[in-house]
PDB file of C-alpha atoms and ligand atoms in Angstrom:
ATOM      1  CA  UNK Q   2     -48.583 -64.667  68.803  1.00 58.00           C
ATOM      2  CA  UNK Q   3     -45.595 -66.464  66.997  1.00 66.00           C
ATOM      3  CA  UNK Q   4     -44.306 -67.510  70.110  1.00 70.00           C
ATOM      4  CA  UNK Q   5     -47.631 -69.589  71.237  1.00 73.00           C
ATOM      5  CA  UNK Q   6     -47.740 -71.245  67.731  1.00 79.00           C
ATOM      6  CA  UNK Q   7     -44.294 -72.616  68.039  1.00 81.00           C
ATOM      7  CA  UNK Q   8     -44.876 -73.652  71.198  1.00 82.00           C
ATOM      8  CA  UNK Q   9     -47.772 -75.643  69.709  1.00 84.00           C
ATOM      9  CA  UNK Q  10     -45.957 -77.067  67.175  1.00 88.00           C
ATOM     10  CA  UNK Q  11     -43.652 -78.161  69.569  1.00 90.00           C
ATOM     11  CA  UNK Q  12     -45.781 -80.007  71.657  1.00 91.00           C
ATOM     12  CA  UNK Q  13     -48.013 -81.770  68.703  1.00 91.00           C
ATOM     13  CA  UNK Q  14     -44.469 -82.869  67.303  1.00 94.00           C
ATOM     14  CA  UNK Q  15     -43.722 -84.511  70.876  1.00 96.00           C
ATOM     15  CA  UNK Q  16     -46.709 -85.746  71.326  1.00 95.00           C
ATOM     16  CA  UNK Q  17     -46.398 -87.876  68.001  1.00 96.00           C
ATOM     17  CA  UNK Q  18     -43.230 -88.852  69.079  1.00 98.00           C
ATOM     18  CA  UNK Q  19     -44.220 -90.006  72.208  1.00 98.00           C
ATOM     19  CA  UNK Q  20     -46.999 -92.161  70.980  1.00 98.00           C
ATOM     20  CA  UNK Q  21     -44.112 -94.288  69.156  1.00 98.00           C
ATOM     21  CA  UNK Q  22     -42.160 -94.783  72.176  1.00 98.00           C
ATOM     22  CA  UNK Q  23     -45.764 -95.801  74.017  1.00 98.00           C
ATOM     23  CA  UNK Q  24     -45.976 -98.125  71.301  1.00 98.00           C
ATOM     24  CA  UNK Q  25     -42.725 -99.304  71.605  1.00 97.00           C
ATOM     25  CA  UNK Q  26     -43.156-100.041  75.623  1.00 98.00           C
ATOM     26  CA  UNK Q  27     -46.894-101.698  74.415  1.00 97.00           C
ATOM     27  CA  UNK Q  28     -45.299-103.908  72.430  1.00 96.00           C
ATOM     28  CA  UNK Q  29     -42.938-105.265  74.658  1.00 96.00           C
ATOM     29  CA  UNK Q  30     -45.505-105.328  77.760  1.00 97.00           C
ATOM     30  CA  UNK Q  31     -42.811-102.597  79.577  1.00 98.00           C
ATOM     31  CA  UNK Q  32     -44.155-100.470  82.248  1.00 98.00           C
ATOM     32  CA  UNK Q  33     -42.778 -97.188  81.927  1.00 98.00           C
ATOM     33  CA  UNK Q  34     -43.155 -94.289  84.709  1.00 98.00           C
ATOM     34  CA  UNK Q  35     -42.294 -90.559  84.318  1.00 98.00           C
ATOM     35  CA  UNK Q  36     -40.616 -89.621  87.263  1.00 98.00           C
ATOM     36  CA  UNK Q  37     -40.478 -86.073  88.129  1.00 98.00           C
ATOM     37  CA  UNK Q  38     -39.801 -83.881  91.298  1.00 98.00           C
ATOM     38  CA  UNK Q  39     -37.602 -81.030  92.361  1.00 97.00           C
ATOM     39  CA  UNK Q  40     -34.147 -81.472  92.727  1.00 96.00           C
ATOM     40  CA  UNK Q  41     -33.426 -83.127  96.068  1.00 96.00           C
ATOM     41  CA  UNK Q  42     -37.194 -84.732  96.492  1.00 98.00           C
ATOM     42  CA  UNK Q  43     -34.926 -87.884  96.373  1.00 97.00           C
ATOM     43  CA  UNK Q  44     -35.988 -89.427  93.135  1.00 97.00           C
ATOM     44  CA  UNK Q  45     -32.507 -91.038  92.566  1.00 97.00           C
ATOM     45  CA  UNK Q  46     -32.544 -92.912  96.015  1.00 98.00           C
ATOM     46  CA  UNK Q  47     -36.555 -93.981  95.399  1.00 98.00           C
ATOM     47  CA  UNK Q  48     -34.943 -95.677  92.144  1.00 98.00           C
ATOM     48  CA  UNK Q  49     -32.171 -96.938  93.992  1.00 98.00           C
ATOM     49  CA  UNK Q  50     -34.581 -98.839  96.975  1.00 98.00           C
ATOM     50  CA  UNK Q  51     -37.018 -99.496  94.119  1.00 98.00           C
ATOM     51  CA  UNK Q  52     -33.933-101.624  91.908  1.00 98.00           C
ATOM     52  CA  UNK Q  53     -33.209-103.226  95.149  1.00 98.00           C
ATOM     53  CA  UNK Q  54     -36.348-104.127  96.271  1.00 97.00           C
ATOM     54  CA  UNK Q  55     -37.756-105.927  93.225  1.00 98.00           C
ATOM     55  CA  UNK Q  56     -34.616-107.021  91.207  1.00 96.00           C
ATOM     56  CA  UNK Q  57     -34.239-109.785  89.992  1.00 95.00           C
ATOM     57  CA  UNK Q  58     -37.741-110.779  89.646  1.00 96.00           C
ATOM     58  CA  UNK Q  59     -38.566-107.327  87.909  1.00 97.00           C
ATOM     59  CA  UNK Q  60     -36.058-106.048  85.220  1.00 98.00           C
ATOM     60  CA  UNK Q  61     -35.346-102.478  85.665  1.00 98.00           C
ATOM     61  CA  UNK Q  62     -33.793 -99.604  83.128  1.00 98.00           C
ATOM     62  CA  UNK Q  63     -33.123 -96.234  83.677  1.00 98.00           C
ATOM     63  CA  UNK Q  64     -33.210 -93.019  81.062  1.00 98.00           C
ATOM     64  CA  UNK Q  65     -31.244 -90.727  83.609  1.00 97.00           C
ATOM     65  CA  UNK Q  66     -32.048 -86.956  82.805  1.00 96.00           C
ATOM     66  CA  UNK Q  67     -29.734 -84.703  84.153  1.00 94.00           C
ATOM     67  CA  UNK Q  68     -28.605 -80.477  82.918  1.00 94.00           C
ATOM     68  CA  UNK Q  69     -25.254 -82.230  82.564  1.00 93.00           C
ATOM     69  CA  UNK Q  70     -23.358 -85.271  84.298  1.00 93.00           C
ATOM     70  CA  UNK Q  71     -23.330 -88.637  85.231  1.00 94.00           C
ATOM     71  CA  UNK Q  72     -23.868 -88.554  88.699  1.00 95.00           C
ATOM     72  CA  UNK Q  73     -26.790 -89.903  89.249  1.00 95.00           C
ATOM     73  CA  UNK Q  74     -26.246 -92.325  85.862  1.00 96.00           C
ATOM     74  CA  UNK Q  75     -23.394 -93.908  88.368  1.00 96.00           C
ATOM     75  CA  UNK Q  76     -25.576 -94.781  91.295  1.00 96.00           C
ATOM     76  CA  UNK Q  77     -28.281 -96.222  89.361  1.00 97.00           C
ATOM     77  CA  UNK Q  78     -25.964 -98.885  87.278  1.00 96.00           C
ATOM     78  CA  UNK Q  79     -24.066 -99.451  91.046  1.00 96.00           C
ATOM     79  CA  UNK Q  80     -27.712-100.827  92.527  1.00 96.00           C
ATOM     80  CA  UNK Q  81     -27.174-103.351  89.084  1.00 95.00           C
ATOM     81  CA  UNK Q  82     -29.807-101.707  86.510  1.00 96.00           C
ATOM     82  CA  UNK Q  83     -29.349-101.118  82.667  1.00 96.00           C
ATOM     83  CA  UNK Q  84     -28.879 -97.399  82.679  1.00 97.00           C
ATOM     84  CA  UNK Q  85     -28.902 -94.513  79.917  1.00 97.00           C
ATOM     85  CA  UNK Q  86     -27.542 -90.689  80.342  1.00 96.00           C
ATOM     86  CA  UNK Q  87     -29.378 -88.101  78.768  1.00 96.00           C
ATOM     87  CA  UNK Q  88     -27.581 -84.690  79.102  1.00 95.00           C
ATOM     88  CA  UNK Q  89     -29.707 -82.136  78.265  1.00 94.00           C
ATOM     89  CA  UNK Q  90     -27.166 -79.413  78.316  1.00 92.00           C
ATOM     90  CA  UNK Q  91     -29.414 -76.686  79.759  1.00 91.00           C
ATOM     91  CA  UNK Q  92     -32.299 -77.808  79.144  1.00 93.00           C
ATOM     92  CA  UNK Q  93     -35.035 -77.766  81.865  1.00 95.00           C
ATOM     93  CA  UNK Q  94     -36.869 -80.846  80.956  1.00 96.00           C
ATOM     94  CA  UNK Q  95     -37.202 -84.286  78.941  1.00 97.00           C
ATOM     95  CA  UNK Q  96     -38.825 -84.472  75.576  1.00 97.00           C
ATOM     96  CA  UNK Q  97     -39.928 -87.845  73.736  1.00 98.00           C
ATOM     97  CA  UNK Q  98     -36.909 -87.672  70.926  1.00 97.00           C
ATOM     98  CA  UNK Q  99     -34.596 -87.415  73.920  1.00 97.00           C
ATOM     99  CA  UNK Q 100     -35.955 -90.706  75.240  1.00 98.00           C
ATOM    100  CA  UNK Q 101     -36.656 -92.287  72.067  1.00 98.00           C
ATOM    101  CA  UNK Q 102     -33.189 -91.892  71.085  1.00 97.00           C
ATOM    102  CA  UNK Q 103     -32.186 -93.359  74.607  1.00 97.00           C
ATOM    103  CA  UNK Q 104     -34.694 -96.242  74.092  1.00 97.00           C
ATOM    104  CA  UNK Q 105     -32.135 -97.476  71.070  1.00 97.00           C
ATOM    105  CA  UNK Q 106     -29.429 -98.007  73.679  1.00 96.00           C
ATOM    106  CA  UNK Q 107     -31.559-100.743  75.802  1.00 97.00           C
ATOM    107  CA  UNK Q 108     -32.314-104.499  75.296  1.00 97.00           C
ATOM    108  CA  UNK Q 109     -35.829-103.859  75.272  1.00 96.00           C
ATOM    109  CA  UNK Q 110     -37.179-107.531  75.177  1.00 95.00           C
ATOM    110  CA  UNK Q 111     -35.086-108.020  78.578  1.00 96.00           C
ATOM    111  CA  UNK Q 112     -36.806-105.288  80.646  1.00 97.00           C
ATOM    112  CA  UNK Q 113     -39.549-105.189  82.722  1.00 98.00           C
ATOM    113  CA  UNK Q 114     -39.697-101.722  83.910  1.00 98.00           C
ATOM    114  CA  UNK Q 115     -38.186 -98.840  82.767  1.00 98.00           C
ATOM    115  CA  UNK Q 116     -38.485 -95.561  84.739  1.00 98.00           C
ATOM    116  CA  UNK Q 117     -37.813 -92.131  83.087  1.00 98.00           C
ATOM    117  CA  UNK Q 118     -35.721 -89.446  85.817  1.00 98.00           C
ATOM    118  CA  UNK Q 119     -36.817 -86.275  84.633  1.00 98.00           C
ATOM    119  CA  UNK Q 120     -35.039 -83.288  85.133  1.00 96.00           C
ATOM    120  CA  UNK Q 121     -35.550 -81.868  88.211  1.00 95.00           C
ATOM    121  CA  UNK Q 122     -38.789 -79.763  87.445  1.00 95.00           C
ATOM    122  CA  UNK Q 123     -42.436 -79.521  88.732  1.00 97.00           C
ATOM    123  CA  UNK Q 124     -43.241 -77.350  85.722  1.00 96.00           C
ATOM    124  CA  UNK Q 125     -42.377 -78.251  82.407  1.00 94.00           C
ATOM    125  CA  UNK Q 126     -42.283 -81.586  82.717  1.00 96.00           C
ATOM    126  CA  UNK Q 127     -45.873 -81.321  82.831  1.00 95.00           C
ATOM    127  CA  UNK Q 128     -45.965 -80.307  79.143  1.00 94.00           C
ATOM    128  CA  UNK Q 129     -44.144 -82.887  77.952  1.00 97.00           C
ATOM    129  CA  UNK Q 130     -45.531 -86.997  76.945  1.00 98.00           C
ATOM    130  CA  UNK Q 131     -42.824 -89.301  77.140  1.00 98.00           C
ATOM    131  CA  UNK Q 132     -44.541 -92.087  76.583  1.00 98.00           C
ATOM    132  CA  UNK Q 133     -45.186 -93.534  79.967  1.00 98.00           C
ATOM    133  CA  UNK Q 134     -47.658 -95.249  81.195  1.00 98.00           C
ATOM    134  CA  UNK Q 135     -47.873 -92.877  84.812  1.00 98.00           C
ATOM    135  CA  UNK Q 136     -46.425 -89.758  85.392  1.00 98.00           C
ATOM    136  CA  UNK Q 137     -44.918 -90.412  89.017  1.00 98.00           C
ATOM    137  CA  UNK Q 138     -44.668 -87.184  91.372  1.00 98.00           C
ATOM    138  CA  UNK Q 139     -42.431 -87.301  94.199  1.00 98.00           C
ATOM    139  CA  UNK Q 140     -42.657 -84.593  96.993  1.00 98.00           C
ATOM    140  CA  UNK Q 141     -40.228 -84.683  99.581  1.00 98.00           C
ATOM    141  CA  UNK Q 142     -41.248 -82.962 103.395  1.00 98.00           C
ATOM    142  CA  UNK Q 143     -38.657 -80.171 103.893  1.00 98.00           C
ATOM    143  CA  UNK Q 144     -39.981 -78.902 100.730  1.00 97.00           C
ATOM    144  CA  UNK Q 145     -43.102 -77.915 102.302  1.00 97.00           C
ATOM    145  CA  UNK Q 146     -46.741 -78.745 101.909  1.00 98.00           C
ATOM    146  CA  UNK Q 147     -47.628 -75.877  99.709  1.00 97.00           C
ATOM    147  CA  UNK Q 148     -46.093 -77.793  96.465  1.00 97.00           C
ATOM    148  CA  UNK Q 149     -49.377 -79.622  94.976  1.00 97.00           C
ATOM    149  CA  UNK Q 150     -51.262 -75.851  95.705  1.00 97.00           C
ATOM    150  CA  UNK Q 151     -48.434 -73.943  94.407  1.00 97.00           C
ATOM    151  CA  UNK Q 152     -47.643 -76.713  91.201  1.00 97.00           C
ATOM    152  CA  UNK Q 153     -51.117 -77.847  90.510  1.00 97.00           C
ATOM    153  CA  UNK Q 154     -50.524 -79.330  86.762  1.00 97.00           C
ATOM    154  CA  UNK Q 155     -48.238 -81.862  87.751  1.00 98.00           C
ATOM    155  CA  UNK Q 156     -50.028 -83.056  90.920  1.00 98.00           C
ATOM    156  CA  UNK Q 157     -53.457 -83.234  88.416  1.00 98.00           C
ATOM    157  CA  UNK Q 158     -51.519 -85.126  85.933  1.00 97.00           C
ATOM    158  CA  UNK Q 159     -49.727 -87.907  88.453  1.00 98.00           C
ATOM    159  CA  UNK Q 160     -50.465 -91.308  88.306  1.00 98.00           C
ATOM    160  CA  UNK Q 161     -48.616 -91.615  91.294  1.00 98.00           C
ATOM    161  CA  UNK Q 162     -47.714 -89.557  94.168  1.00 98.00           C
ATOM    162  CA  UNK Q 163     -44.963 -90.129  96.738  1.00 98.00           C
ATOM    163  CA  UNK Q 164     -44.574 -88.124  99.706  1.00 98.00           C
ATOM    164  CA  UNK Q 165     -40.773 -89.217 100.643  1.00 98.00           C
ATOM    165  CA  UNK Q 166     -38.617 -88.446 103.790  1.00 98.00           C
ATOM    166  CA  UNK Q 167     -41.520 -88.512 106.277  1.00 98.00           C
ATOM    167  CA  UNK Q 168     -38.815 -90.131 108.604  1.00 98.00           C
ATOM    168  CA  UNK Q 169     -38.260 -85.722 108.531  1.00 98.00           C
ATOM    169  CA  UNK Q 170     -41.650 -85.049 109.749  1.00 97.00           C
ATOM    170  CA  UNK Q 171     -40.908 -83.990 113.216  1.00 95.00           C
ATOM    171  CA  UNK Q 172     -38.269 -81.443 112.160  1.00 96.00           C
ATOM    172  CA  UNK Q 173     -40.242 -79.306 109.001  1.00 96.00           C
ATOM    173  CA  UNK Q 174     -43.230 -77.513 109.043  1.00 96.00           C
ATOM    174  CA  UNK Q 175     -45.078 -80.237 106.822  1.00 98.00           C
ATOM    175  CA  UNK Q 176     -48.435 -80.842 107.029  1.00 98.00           C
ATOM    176  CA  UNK Q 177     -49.156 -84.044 105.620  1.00 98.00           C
ATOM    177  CA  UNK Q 178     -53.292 -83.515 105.901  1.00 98.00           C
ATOM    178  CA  UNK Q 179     -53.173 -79.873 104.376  1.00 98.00           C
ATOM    179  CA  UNK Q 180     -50.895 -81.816 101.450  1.00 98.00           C
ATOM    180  CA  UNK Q 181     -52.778 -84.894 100.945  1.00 98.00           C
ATOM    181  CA  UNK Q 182     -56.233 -82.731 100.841  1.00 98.00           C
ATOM    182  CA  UNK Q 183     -54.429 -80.603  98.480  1.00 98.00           C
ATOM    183  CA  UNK Q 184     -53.509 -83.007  95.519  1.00 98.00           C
ATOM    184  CA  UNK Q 185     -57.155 -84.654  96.416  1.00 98.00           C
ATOM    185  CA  UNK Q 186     -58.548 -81.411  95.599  1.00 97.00           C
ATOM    186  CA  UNK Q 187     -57.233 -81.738  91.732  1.00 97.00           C
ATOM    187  CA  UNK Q 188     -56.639 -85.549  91.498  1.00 98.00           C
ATOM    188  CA  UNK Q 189     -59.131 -87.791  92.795  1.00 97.00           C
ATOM    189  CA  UNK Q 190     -57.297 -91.114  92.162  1.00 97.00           C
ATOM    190  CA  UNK Q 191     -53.990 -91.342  92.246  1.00 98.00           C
ATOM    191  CA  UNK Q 192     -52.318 -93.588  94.892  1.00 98.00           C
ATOM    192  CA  UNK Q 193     -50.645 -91.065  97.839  1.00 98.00           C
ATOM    193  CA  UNK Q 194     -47.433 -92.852  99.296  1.00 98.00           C
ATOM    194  CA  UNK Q 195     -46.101 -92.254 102.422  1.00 98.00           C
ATOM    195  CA  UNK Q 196     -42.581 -93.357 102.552  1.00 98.00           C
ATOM    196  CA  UNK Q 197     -39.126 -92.824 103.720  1.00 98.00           C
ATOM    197  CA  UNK Q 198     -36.224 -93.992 101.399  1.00 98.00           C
ATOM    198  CA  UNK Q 199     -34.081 -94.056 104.564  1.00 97.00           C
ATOM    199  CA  UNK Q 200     -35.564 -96.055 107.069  1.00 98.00           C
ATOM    200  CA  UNK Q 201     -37.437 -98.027 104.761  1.00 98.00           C
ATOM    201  CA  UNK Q 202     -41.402 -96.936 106.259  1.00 98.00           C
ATOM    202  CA  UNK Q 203     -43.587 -97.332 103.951  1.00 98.00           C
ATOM    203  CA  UNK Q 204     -41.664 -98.638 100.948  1.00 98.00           C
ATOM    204  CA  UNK Q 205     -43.651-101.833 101.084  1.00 98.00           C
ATOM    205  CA  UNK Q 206     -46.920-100.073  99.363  1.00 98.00           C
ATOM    206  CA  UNK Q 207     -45.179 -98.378  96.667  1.00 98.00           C
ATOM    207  CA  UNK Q 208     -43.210-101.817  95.684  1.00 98.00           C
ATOM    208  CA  UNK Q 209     -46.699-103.344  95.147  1.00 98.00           C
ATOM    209  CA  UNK Q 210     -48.336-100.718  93.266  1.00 98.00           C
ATOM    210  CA  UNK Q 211     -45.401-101.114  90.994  1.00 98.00           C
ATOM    211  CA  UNK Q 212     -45.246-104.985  90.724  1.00 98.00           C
ATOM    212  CA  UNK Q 213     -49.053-104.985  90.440  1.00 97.00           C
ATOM    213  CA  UNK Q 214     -48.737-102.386  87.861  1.00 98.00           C
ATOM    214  CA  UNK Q 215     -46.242-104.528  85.532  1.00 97.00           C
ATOM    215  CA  UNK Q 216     -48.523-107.051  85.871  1.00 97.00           C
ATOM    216  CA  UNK Q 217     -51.201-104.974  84.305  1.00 96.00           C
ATOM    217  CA  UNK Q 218     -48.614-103.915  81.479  1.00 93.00           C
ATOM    218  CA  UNK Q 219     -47.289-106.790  80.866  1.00 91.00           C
ATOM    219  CA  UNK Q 220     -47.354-108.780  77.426  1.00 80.00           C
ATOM    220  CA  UNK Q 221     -50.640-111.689  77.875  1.00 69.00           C
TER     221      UNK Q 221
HETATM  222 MG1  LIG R  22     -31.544 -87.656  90.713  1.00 71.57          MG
HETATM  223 ZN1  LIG R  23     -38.291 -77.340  80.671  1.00 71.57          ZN
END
């Protein structure tokens, strides 16, 4: 019994804290996306094609969330975006003091966009507000199509889903109809890209929703 109240505690604590760094992103017309996958969907190289499709007109940062690290911290400030490195030591997942703290670190009134990596993690990430405007799912096809069945929280609470490395298709089991139907089956709405950071296919879509997107966020 203890244990669930804590765990309540813990989550209405993030919760407020997450409504100040939404507030903070409000006030500055920022777009900010949650993005979340396993490890290996390809969420870094997403980020990477995402800076270098947009930049300059759109402003990117980066809160990188990694168990420990800079790896990924690197690549991002080599494709030329402001960049923070949260090291969670452990820790399975982002909370909203994490990223509040690595909000203080930015130029806020000279971004555009900034995009949360979460840990790599279809569970608890789930749990836990940051802030952002969309939670953004990516799903990579080696994985398998059983993901939005088997993780059904995450897929229900996605603004956003990518399906990346469909350039794969051919050599995994994936079945994009049985995965698409899937994540239909709990959330209605969100946008379903199709897209391989590789080759390029399909990046085009996922661009726009993101610059039309800022341009809903941003400051009138
Ligand atoms: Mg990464
Ligand atoms: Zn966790």
């Amino acid at each position: 019994m203890t244990e669930i109240k804590i765990l309540k505690n813990i989550l209405a604590a993030n919760q407020a804290t997450a409504g100040r760094n939404r507030d903070l992103f409000g006030e500055r017309g920022i777009l900010a996306l949650n993005l979340i996958a396993s490890p290996g969907a390809g969420k870094t190289t997403l980020l990477e094609r995402t800076i270098a499709g947009l930049s300059p007109a759109l402003r990117f940062a980066v809160v990188e969330g990694d168990i420990t690290g800079d790896h990924d911290a690197r690549r991002i400030a080599a494709a030329g975006a402001a960049v923070v490195q949260v090291n969670t030591e452990g820790g399975c997942h982002l909370d909203a003091a994490m990223v509040g703290e690595a909000l203080k670190e930015f130029a806020l009134d000279a971004i555009d966009v900034i995009v949360i990596e979460n840990v790599g993690n279809l569970v608890c990430p789930a749990e836990f507000d940051l802030g952002e405007a969309h939670k953004v799912v990516v799903l990579s096809t080696p994985e398998g199509d059983d993901k939005p069945a088997k993780y059904p929280l995450i897929f229900s609470e996605a603004g956003a889903v990518v399906i990346n490395k469909v350039d794969m298709l051919a050599a995994t089991d994936f079945d994009t109809t049985a995965a698409v139907r899937d994540i239909r089956r709990i959330n209605r709405d969100a946008p379903i890209f199709q897209l391989s950071c590789r080759t390029g296919q399909g990046l085009g879509a996922w661009l726009q929703w993101l610059q039309s997107e800022r341009a809903a966020h941003a400051k009138k």
